[in-house]
Tab-separated table of C-alpha atoms in Angstrom:
chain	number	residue	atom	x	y	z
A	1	UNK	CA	-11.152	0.246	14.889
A	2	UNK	CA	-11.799	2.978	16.611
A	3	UNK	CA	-14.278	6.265	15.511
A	4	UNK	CA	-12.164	9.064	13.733
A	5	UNK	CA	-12.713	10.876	16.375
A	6	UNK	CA	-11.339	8.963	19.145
A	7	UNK	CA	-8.797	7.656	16.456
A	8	UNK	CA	-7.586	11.370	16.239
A	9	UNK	CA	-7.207	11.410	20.378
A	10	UNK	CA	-5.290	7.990	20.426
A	11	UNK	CA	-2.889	9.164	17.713
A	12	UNK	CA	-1.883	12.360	19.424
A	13	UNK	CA	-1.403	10.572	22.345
A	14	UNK	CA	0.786	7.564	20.248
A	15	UNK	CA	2.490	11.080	19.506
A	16	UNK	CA	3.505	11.835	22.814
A	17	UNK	CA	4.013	8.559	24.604
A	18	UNK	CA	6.592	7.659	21.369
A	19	UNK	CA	8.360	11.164	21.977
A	20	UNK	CA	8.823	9.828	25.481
A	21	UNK	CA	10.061	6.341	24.149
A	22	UNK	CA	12.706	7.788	21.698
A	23	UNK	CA	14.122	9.886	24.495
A	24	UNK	CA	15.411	6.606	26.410
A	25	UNK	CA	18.987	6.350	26.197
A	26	UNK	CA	21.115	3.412	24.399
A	27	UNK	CA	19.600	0.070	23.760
A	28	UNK	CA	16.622	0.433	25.409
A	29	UNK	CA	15.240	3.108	22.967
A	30	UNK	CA	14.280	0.998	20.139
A	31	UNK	CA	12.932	-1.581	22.403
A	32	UNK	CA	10.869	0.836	24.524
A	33	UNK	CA	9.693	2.321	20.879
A	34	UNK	CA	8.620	-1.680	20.154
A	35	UNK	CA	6.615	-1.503	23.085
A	36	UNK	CA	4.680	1.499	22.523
A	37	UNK	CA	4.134	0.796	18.848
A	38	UNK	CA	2.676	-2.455	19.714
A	39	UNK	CA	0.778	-1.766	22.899
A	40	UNK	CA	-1.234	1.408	20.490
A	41	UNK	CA	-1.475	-1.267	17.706
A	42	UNK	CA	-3.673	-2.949	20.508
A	43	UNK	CA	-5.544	0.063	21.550
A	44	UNK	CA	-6.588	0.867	17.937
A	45	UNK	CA	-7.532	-1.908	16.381
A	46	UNK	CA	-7.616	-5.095	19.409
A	47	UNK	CA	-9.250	-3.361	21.905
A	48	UNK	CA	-11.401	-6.465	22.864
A	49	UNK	CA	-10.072	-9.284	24.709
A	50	UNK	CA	-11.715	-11.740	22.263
A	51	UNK	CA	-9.659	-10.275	19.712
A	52	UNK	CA	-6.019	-10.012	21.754
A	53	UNK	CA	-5.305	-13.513	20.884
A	54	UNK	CA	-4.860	-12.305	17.256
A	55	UNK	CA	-2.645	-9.826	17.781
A	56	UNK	CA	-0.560	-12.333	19.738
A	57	UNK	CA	-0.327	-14.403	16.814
A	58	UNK	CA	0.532	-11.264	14.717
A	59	UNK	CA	2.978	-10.486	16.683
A	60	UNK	CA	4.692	-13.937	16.918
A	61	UNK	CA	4.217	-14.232	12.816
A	62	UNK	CA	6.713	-11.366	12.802
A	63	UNK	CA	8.807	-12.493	15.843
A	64	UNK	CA	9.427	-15.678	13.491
A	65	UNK	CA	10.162	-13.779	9.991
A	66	UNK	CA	12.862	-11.534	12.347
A	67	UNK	CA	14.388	-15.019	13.138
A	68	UNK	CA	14.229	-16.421	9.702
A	69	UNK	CA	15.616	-13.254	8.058
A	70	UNK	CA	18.299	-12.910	10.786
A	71	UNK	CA	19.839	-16.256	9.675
A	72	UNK	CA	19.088	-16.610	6.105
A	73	UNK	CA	19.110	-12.833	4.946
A	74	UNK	CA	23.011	-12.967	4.103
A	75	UNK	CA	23.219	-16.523	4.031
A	76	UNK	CA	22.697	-18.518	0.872
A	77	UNK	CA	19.304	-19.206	1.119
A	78	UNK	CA	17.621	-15.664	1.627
A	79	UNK	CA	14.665	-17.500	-0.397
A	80	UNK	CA	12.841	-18.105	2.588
A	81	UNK	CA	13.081	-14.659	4.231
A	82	UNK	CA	11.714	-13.578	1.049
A	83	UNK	CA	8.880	-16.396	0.948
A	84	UNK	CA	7.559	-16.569	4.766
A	85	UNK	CA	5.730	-13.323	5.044
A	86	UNK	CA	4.016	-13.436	1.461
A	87	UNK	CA	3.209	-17.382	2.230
A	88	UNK	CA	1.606	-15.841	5.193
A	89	UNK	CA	-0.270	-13.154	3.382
A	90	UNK	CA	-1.649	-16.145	0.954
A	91	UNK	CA	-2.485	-18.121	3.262
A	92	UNK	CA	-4.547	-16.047	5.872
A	93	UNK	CA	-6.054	-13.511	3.299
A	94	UNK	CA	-6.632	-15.846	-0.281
A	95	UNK	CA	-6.758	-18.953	1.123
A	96	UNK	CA	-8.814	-19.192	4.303
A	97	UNK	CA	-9.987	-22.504	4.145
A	98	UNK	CA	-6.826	-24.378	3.985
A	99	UNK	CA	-6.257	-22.954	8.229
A	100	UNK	CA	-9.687	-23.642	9.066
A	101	UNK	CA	-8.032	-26.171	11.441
A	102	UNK	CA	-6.359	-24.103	13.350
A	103	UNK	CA	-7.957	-21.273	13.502
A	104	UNK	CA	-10.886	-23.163	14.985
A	105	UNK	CA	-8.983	-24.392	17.981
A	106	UNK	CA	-8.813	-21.426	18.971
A	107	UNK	CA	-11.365	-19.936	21.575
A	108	UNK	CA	-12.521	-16.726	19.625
A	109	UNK	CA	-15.675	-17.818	17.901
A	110	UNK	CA	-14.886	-16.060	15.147
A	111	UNK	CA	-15.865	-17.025	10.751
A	112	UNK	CA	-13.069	-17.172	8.769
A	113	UNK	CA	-13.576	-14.383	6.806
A	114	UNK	CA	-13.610	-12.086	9.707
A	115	UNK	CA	-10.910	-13.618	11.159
A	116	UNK	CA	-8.365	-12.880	8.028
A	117	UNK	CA	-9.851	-8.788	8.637
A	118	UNK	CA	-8.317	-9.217	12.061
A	119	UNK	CA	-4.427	-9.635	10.650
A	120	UNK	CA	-5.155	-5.437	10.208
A	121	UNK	CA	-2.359	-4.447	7.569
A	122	UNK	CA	-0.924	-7.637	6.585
A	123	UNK	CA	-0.579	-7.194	2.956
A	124	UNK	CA	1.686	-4.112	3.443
A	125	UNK	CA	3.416	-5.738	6.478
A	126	UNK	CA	4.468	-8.645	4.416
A	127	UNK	CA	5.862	-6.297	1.836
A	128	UNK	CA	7.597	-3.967	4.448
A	129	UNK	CA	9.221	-7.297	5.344
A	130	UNK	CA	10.045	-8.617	2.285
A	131	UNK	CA	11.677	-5.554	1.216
A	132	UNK	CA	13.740	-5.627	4.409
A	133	UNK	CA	15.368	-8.752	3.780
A	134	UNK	CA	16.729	-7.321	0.167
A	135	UNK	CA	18.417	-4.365	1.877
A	136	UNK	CA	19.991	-6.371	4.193
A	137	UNK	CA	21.004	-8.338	1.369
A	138	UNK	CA	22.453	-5.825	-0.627
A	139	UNK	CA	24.068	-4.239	2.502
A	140	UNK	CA	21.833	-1.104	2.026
A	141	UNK	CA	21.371	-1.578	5.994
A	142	UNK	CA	22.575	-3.864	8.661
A	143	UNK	CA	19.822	-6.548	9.969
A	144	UNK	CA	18.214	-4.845	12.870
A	145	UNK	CA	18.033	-6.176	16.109
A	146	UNK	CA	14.876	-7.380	17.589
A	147	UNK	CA	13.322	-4.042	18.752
A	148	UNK	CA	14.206	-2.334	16.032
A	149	UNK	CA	12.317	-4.710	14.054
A	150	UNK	CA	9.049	-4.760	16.257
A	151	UNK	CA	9.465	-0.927	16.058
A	152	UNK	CA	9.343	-0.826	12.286
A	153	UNK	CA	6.497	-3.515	11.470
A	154	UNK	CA	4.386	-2.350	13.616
A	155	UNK	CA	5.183	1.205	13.437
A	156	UNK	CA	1.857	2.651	14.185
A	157	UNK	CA	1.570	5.424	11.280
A	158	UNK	CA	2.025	2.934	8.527
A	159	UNK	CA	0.238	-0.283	10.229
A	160	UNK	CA	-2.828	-0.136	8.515
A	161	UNK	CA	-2.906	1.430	4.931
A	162	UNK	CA	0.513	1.804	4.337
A	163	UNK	CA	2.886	3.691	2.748
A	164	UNK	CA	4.869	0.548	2.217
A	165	UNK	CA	8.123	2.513	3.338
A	166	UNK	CA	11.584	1.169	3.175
A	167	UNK	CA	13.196	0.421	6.235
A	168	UNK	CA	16.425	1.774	5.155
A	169	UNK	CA	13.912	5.351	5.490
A	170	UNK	CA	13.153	4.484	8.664
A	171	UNK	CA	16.453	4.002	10.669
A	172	UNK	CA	18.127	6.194	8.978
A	173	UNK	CA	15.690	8.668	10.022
A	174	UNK	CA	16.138	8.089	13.495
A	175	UNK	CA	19.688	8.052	13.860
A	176	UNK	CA	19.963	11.136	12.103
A	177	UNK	CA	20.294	14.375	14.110
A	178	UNK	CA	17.907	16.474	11.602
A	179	UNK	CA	14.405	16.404	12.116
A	180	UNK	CA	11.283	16.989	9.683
A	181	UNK	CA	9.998	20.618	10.433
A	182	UNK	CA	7.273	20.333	13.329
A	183	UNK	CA	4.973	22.548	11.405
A	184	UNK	CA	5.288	21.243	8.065
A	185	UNK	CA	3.968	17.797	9.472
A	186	UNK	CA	1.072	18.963	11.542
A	187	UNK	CA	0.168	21.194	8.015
A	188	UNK	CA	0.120	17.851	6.720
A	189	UNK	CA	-1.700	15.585	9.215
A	190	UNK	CA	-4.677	19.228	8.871
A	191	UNK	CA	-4.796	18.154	4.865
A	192	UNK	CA	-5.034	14.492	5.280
A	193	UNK	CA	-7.742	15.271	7.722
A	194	UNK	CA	-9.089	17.361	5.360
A	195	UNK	CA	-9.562	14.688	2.794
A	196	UNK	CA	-9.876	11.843	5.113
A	197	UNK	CA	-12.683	13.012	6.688
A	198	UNK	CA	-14.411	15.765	4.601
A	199	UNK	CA	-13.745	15.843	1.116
A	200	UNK	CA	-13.431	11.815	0.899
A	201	UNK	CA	-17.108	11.983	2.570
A	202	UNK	CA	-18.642	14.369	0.037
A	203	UNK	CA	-17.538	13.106	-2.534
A	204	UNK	CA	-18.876	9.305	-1.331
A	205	UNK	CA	-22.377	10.724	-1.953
A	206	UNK	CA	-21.636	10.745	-5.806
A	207	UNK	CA	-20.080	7.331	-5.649
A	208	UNK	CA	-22.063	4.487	-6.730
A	209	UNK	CA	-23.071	3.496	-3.081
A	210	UNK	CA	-24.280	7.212	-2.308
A	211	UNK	CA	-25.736	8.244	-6.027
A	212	UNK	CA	-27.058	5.217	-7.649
A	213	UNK	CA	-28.436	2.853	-4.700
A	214	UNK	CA	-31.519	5.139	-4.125
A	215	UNK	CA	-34.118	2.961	-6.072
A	216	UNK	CA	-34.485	5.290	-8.604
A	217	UNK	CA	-34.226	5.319	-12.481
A	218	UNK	CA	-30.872	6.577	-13.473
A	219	UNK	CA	-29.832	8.364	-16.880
A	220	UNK	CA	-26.249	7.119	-18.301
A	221	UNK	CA	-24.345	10.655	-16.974
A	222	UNK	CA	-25.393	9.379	-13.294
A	223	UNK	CA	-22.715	6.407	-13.971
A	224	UNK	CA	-20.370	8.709	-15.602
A	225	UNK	CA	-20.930	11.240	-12.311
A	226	UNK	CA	-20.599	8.401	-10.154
A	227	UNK	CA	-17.471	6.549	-11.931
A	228	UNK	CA	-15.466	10.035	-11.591
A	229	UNK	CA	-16.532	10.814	-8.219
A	230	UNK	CA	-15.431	7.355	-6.895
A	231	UNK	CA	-12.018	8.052	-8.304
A	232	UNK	CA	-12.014	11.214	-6.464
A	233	UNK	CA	-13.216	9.807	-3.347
A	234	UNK	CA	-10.909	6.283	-3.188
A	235	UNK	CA	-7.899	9.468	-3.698
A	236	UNK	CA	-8.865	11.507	-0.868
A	237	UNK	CA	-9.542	8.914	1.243
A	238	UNK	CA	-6.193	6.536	0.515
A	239	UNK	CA	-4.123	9.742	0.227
A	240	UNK	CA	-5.575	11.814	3.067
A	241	UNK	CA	-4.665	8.971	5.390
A	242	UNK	CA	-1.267	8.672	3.862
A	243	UNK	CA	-0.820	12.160	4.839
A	244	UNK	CA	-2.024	11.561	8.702
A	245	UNK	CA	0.259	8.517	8.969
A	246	UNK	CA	3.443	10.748	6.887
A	247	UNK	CA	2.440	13.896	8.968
A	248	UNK	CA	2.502	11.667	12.413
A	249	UNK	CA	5.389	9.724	11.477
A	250	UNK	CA	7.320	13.467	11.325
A	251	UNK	CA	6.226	15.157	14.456
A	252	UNK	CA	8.010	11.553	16.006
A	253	UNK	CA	11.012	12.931	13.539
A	254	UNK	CA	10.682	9.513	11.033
A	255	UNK	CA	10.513	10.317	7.378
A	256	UNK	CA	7.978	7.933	5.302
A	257	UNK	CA	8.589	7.883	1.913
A	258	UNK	CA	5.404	9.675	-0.449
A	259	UNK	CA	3.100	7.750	-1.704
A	260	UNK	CA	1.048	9.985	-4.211
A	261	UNK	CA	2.434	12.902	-6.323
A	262	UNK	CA	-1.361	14.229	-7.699
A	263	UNK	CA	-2.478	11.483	-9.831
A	264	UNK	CA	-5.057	13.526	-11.825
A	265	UNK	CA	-2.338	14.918	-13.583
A	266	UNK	CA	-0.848	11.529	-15.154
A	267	UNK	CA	-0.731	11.855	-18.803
A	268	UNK	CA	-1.194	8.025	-19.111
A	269	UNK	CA	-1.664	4.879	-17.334
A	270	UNK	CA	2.259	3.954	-16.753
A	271	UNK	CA	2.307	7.850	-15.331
A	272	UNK	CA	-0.465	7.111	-13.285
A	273	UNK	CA	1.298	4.365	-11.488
A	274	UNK	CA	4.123	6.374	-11.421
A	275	UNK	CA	2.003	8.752	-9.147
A	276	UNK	CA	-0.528	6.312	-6.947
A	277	UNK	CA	0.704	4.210	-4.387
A	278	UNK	CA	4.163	5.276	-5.620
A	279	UNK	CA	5.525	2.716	-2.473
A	280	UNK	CA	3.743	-0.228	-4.461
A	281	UNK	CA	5.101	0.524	-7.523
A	282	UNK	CA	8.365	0.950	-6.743
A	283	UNK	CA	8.231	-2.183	-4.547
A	284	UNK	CA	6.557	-4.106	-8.007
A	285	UNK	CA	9.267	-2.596	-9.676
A	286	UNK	CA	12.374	-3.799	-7.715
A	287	UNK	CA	10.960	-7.361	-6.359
A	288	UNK	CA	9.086	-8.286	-9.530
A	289	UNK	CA	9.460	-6.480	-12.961
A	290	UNK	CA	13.250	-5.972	-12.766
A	291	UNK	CA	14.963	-9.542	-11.944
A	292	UNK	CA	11.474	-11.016	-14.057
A	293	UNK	CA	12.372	-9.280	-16.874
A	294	UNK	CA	16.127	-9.705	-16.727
A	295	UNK	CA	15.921	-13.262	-16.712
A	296	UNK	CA	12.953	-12.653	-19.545
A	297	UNK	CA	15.146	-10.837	-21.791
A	298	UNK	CA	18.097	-13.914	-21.036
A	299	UNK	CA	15.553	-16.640	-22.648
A	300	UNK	CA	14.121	-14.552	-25.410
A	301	UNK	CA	17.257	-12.419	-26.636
A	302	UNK	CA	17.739	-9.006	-26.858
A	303	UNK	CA	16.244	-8.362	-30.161
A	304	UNK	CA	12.891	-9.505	-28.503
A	305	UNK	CA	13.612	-6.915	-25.114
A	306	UNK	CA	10.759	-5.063	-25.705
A	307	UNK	CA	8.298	-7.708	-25.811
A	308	UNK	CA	9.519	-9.224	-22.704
A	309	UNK	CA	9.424	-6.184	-20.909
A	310	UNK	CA	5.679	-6.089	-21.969
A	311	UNK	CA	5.133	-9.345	-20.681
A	312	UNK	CA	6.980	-8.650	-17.533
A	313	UNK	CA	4.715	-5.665	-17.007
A	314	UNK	CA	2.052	-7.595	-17.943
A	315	UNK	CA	2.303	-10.066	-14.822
A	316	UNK	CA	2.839	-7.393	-12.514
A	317	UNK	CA	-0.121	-5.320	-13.250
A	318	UNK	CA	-2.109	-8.796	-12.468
A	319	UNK	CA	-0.342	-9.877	-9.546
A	320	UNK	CA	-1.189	-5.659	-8.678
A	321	UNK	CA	-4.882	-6.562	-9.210
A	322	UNK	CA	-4.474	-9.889	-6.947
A	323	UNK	CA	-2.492	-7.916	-3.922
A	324	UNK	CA	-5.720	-5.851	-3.753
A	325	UNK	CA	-8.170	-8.999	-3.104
A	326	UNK	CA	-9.164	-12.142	-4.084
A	327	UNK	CA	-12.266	-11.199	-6.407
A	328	UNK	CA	-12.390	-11.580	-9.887
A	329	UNK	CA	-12.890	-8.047	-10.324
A	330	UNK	CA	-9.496	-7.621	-8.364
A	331	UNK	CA	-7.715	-9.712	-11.519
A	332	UNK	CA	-9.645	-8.001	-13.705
A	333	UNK	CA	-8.514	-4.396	-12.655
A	334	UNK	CA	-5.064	-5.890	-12.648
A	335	UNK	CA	-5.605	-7.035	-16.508
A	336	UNK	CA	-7.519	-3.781	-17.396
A	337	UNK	CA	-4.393	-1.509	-16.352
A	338	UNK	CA	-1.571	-4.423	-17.575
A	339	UNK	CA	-3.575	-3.931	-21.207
A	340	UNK	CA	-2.860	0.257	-20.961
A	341	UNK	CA	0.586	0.169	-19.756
A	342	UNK	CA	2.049	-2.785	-22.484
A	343	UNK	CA	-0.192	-0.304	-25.154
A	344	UNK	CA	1.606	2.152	-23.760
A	345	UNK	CA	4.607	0.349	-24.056
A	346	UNK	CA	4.025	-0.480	-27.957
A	347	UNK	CA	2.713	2.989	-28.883
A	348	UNK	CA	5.846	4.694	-27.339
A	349	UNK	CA	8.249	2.211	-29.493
A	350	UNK	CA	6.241	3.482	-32.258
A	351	UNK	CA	5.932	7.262	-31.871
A	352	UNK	CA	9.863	7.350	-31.538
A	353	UNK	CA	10.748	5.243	-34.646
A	354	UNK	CA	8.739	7.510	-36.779
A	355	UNK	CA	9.399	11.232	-35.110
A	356	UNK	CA	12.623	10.618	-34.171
A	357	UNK	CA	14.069	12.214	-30.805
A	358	UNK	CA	13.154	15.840	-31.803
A	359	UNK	CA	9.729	14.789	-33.294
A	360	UNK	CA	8.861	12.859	-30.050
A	361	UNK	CA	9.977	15.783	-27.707
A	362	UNK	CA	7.768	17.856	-29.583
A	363	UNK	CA	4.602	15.676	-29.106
A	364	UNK	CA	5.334	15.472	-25.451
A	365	UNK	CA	5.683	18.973	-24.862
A	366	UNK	CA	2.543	19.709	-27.086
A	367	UNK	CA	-0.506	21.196	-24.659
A	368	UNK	CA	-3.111	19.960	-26.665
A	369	UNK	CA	-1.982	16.694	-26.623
A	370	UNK	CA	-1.157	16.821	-23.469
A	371	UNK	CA	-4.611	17.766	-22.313
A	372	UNK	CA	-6.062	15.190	-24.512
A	373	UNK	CA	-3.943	12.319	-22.585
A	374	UNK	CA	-4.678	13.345	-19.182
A	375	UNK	CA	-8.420	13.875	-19.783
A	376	UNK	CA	-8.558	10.512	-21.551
A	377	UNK	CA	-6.152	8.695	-18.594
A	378	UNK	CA	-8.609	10.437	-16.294
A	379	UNK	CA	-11.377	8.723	-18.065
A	380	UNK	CA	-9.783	5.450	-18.341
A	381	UNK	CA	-8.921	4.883	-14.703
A	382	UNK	CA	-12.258	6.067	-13.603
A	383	UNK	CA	-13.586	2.953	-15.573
A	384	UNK	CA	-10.887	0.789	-14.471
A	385	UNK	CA	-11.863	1.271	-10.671
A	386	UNK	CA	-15.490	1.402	-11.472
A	387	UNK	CA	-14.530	-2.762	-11.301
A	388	UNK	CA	-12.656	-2.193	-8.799
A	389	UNK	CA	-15.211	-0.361	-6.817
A	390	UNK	CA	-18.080	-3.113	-7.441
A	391	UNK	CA	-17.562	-5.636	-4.959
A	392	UNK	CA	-18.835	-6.375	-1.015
A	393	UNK	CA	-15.492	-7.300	-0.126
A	394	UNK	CA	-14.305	-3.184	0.754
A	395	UNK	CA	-17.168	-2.495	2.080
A	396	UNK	CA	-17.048	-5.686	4.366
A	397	UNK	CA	-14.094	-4.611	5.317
A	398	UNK	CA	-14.568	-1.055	6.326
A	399	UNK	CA	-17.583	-1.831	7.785
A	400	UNK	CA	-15.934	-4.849	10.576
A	401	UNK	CA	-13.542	-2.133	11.437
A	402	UNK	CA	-16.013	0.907	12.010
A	403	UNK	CA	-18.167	-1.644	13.827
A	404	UNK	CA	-14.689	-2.831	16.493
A	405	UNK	CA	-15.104	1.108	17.864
């Protein structure tokens, strides 16, 4: 990837060249927008010939998915328009070994490991896509033609880190004659930059890779510095470029649906995912915990609703963990924050049957309490992502794309 700097450069110029795109009349808009997204897709992150081959394959990945989904999305067997792009996500990013084969008859001397890095965005592609095929299904929006499909998963603002915004947002966006206000989106592309770039970076020199790696004897508030200051960072960081990508997105007049709505404040751990990477969760929500625990609640009855709603959220909050790697310590942030929301869950059933309605409006509106929760959900998560944060496999990551520029 490129530096930020240059990143900043290429991305006002994405700006311009896709004004000029969206200004060519009747079919040839959405294909000429296809172009550009892809050919600045290339600029930023396949600059180098030895790695143009894998944007190829990227491209014909999705090229395939827009056929499958095309015939099967309204058919009877929208199954495997659903399947192909997470099958793809498994296979390239969990389970490396198994295309060994073919990836090493191809001429890019490249480990496999670095080679998955390469397919930049693919976990929130393959959930852009999947999400596609249940609008189409449910007649939300018709199946867009081949250009408008190429425009949309590869739609430069989103590519990389998301938001993993609908596509129903996204066309009706552009056909509409109102645009997001010009200066509201270039405020918001001055915050993310704000965070992205300085208060992210500050704050990584409390983290445990800027505080604690020094050699040095530590006392325990060091950890307790370095857990909350990790939280802070991972925020500005995810959320300032969230606001580039939303901000950039609106100068081209295309609305991206919000992905955080200030975290810090969440009052518990359900709350909190109501607030951080909102697109995820609500993505979770529809493709996994609703028809799961629908057909849950079928088997086990409704007197037992409750506890398969727990176990419904349950498997989501792990399958969360596993979207964000492979590691252990992946799973094991995905069990850590299943655990809080199901107690969650449990304690709310409980508080209501012995308040009552007036008792438990009471407790929620109560500021001590409220303090308490939010202080202690604060705490919680910072420990949560303190496994999170432990592993080689970000910093890997980061560091193969600062080192492309």
């Amino acid at each position: 990837m490129l530096s930020d700097r240059v990143l900043l450069v290429a991305l006002a110029a994405y700006v311009v060249v896709g004004h000029i795109a969206l200004r060519v009349p009747g079919i040839w808009r959405m294909r000429t927008f296809a172009v550009v997204n892809v050919l600045f897709v290339f600029v930023i992150f396949y600059r180098f010939s030895t790695y143009a081959a894998v944007l190829g394959i990227y491209a014909a990945i999705v090229v395939l998915q827009w056929l499958i989904s095309s015939r099967t999305a309204r058919g009877g067997t929208p199954w495997l328009a659903m399947t192909f792009p997470l099958l793809v996500l498994a296979w390239i990013k969990y389970l490396p070994g198994v295309w060994a084969p073919a990836w090493s008859r191809l001429p890019l001397n490249l480990d496999l490991k670095t080679a998955s890095l390469l397919f930049v965005g693919l976990s929130y592609m393959a959930f852009r896509l999947t999400y596609l095929v249940t609008e189409v299904r449910n007649g939300i929006v018709p199946h867009p033609d081949l250009g408008e499909y190429l425009s949309f998963a590869f739609f430069v603002p989103t590519m990389a880190v998301g938001p993993i915004s609908r596509y129903s947002t996204y066309a009706k966006s552009l056909a509409s004659d109102e645009r997001p206000s010009a200066r509201l989106a270039a405020m918001r592309i001055v915050v993310g930059i704000a965070k992205y770039l300085f208060i992210a970076n500050l704050m990584n020199q409390l983290t445990y890779a800027g505080l604690l790696t020094d050699g040095r004897v530590h006392p325990h508030v060091d950890w307790l510095v370095a857990m909350a200051a990790y939280y802070v960072y991972l925020y500005c960081n995810f959320s300032g470029f969230c606001d580039i990508g939303i901000g950039i997105a609106g100068l081209l007049g295309v609305r991206v649906d919000e992905n955080f709505d200030r975290p810090f404040l969440a009052r518990n751990v359900k709350d909190f995912w109501n607030r951080w990477h909102i697109t995820l969760s609500i993505y979770m929500r529809d493709m996994v915990f609703t028809p799961l625990s629908k057909m849950l609640v079928k088997k086990m009855g409704p007197r037992r609703r409750d506890h398969a709603l727990a176990i419904g959220t349950f498997v989501v909050f792990v399958l969360v963990g596993i979207w964000h790697g492979a590691g252990i310590n992946f799973v094991l942030f995905g069990v850590l924050h299943a655990v809080a929301v199901v107690a969650n869950h449990y304690y709310g059933i409980a508080l209501r049957k012995r308040l009552g309605a007036d008792g438990m409006k009471a407790y929620l509106n109560h500021r001590g309490i409220q303090a308490a929760a939010v202080v202690c959900t604060f705490l919680y998560v910072s420990a949560s992502l303190a496994v999170f944060a432990n592993t080689r496999g970000i910093d890997r990551t980061l560091q193969f794309l600062r080192g492309m520029g």
